[in-house]
Short mmCIF file of C-alpha atoms in Angstrom, two decimals:
data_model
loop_
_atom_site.label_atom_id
_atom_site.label_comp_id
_atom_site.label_asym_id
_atom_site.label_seq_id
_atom_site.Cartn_x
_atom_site.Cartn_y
_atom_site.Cartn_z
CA UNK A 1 -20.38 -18.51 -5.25
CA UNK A 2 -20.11 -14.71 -4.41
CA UNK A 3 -20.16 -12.59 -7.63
CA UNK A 4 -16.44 -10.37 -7.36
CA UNK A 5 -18.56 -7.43 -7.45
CA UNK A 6 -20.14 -8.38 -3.85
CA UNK A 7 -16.44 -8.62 -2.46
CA UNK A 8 -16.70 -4.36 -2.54
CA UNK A 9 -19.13 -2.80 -0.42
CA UNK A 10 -19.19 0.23 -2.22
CA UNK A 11 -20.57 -1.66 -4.85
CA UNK A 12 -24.01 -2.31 -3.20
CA UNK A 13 -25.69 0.70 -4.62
CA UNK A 14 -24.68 0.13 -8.11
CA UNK A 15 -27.35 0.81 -10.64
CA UNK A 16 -28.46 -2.63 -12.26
CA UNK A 17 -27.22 -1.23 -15.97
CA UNK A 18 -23.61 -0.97 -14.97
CA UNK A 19 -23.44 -3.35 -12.59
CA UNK A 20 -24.45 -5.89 -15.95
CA UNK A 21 -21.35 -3.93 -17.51
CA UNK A 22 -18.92 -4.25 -15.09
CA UNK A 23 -19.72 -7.89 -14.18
CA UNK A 24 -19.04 -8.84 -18.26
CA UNK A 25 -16.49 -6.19 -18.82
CA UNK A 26 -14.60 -7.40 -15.61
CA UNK A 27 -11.87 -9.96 -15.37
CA UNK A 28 -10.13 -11.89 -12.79
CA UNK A 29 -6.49 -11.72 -12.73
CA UNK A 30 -3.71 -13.08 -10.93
CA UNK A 31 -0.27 -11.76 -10.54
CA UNK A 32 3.11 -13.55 -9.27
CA UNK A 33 4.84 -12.43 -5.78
CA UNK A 34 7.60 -10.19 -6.80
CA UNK A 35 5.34 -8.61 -10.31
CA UNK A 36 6.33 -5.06 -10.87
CA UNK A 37 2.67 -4.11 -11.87
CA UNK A 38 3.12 -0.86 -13.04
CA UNK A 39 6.28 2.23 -13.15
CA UNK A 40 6.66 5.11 -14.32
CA UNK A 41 5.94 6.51 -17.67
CA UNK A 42 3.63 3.75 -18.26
CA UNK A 43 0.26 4.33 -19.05
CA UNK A 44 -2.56 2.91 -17.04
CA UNK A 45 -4.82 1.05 -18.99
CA UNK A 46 -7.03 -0.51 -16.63
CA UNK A 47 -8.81 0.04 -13.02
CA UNK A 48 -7.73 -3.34 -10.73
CA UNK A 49 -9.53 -3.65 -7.58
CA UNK A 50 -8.13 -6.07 -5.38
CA UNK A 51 -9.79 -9.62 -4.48
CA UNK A 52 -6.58 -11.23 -2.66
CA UNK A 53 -3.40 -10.17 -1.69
CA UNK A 54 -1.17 -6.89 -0.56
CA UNK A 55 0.23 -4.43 -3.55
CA UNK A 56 3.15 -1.83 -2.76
CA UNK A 57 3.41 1.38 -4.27
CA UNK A 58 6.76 3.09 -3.99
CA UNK A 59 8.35 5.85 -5.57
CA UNK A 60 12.33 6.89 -6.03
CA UNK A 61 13.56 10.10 -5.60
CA UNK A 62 16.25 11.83 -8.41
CA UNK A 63 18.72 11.27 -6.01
CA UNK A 64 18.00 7.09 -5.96
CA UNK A 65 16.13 6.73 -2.41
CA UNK A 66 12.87 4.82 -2.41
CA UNK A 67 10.18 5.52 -0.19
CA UNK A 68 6.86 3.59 0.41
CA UNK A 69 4.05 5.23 -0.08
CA UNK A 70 0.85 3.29 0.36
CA UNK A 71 0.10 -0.51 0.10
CA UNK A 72 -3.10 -1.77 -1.27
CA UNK A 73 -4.87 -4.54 0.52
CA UNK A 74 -7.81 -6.89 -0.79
CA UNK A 75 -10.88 -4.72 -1.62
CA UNK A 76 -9.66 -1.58 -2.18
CA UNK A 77 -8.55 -0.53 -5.38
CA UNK A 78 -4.75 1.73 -6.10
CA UNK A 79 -6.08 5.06 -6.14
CA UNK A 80 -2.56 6.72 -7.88
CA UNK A 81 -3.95 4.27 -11.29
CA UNK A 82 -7.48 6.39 -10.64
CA UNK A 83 -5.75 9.39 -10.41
CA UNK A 84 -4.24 8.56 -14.27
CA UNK A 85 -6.83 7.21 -15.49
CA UNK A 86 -9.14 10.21 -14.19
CA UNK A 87 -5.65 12.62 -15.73
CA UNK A 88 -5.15 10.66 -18.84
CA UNK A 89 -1.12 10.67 -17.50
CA UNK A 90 1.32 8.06 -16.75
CA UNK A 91 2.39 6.95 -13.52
CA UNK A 92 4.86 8.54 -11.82
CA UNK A 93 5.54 5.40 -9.35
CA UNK A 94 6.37 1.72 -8.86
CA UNK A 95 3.60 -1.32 -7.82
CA UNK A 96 4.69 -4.34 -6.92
CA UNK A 97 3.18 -7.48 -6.17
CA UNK A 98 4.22 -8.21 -2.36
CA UNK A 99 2.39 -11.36 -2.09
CA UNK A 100 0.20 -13.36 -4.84
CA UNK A 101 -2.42 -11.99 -5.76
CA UNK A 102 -6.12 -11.89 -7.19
CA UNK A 103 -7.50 -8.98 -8.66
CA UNK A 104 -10.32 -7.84 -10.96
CA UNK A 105 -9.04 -5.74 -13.92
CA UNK A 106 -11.99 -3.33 -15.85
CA UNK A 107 -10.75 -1.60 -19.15
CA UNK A 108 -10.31 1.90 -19.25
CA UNK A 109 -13.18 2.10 -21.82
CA UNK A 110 -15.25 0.29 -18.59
CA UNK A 111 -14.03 2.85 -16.27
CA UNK A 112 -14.58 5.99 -18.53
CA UNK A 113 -18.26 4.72 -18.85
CA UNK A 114 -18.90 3.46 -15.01
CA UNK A 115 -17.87 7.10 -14.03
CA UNK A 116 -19.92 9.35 -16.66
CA UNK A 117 -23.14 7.17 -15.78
CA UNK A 118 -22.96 5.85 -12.62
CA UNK A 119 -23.23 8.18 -9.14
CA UNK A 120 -22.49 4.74 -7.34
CA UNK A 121 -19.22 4.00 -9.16
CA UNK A 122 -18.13 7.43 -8.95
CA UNK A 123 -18.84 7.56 -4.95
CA UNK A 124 -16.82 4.34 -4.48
CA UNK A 125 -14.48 5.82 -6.68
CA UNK A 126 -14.33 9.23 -5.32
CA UNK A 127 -14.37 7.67 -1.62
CA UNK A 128 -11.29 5.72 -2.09
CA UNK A 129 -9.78 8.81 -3.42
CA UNK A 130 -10.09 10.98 -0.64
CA UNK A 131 -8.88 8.52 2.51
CA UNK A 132 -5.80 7.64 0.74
CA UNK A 133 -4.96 11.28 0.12
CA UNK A 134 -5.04 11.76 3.86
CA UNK A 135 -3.04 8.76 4.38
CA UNK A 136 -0.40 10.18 1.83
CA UNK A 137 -1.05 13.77 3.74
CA UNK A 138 -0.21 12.01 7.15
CA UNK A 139 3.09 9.71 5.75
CA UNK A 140 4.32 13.37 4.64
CA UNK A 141 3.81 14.81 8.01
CA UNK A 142 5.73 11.68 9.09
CA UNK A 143 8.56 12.31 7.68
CA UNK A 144 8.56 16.13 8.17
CA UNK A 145 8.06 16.10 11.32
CA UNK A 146 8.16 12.57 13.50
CA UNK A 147 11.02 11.03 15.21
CA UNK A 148 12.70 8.44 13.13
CA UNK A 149 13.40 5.99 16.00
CA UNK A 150 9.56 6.18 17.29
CA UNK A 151 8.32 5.46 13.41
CA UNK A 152 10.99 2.79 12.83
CA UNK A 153 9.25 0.90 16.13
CA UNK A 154 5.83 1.86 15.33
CA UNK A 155 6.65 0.32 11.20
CA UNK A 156 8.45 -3.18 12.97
CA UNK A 157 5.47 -3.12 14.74
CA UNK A 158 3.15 -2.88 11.61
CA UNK A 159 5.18 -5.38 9.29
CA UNK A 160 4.77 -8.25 12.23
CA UNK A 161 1.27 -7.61 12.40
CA UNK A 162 0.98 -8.17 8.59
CA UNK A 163 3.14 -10.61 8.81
CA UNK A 164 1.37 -12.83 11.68
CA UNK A 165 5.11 -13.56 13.17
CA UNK A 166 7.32 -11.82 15.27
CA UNK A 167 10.44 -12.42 12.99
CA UNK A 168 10.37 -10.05 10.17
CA UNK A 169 12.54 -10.99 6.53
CA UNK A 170 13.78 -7.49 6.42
CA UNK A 171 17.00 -5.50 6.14
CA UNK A 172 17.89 -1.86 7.06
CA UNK A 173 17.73 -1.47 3.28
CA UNK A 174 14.41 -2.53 2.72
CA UNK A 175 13.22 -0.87 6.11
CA UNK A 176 15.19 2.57 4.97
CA UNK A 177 12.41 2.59 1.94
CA UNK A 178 9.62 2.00 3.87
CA UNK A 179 11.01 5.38 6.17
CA UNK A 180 12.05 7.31 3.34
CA UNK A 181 15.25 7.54 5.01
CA UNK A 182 19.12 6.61 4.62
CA UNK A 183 19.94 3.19 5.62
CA UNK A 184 22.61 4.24 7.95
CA UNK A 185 20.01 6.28 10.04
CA UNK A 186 17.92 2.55 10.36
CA UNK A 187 21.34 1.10 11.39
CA UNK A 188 22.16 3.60 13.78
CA UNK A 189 18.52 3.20 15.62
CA UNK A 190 18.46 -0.52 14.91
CA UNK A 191 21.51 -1.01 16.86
CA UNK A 192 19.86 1.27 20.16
CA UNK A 193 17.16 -0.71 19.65
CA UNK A 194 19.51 -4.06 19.97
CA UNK A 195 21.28 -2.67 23.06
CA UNK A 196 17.64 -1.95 24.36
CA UNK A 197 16.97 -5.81 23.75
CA UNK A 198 13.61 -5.23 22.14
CA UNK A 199 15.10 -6.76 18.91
CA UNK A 200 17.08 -9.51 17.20
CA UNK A 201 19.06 -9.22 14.49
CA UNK A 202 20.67 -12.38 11.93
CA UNK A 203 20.83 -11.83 8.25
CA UNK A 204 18.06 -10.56 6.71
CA UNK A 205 15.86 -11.82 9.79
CA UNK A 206 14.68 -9.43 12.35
CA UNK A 207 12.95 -10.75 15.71
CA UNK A 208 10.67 -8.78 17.75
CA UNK A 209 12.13 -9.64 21.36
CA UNK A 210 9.88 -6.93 22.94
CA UNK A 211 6.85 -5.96 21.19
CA UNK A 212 5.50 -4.24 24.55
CA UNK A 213 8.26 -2.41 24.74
CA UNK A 214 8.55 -1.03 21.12
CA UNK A 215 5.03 -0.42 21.70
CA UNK A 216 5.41 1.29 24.48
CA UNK A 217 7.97 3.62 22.76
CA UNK A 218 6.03 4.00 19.94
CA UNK A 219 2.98 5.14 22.17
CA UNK A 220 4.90 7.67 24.18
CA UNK A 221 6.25 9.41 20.75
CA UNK A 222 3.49 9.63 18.37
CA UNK A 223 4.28 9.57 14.93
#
């Protein structure tokens, strides 16, 4: 059977003295669909790098709106808990569990030692770090700057690909947090896109009628 550690590439390099530590010190977890992980002012206490499964991290503004910022997919790890640990602070954001999942926690005590002695762990570390930043850099830009109707196609788009089907379980709601914007600005664009006929809507179900054509839309107004 592969050893977790051999599930992370960045791993490959690791010198043999903490890879010995982080295979004993390392333990598989799994979580329930629907788990609030972690929120904030809690303190992180552990690294988890993902084995199976999707994670959301979301944050709500002061005024109550939700936004998504990143989701974590198997083998990568939530760089906003390696920000904490790294800051000794608490988080200052929601995870949640959006399907089952497997993961591999390692202790903080783990983590504190993997990144004073190890230039491997620190690189995978490090490396995780910086492409989510510029992932969080570009969903700010989105938001600034990009029309809402070509990110709400280019998003339906993205949620049926995760979800292998072309009828989505979602609601303006939940698609307004995944924007960052009001619900009645999701209405207003879900209902061109209706007239359009490149979607469906029933209760809480959402059907992708014309992929091309959101696609297409999407394309022609980069987000």
């Amino acid at each position: 059977m592969t050893h977790w550690l051999d599930r992370f590439p960045g791993f490959a390099m690791l010198e043999p003295g903490i890879r010995d530590t982080l295979a004993r010190a390392g333990r598989v977890v799994t979580v329930r669909q629907g788990t609030t992980i972690f929120g904030p002012g809690q303190p992180p206490d552990s690294l988890l790098l993902l084995l199976e499964g999707r994670v959301r991290v979301q944050q709500t503004t002061e005024a109550g709106r939700e936004i998504v910022l990143y989701r974590v997919h198997a083998g990568e790890s939530c760089v906003l808990t390696t920000a904490c640990l790294l800051a000794f602070e608490d988080y200052t954001a929601t995870g949640v569990a959006e399907t089952e999942l497997e993961a591999v926690s390692i202790p903080r005590a783990t983590f504190d030692r993997a990144m004073a002695e190890s230039s491997a762990f620190r690189q995978f570390v490090f490396t995780a770090y910086s492409r989510r930043i510029t992932d969080l850099f570009l969903t700010v830009e989105e938001i600034a700057f990009a029309r809402m109707d070509a990110r709400l196609a280019a998003k339906l788009l993205e949620l049926s690909d995760n979800a292998g089907s072309e009828t989505l379980r979602a609601t303006h709601g939940t698609l307004a947090t995944e924007l960052g914007t009001a619900r009645e600005s999701i209405s207003r664009q879900m209902a061109e896109f209706v007239r359009r006929g490149w979607v469906e809507q029933r209760r809480g179900l959402i059907e992708i009628a014309d992929p091309a054509a959101l696609r297409d839309f999407a394309h022609a107004n980069p987000v």
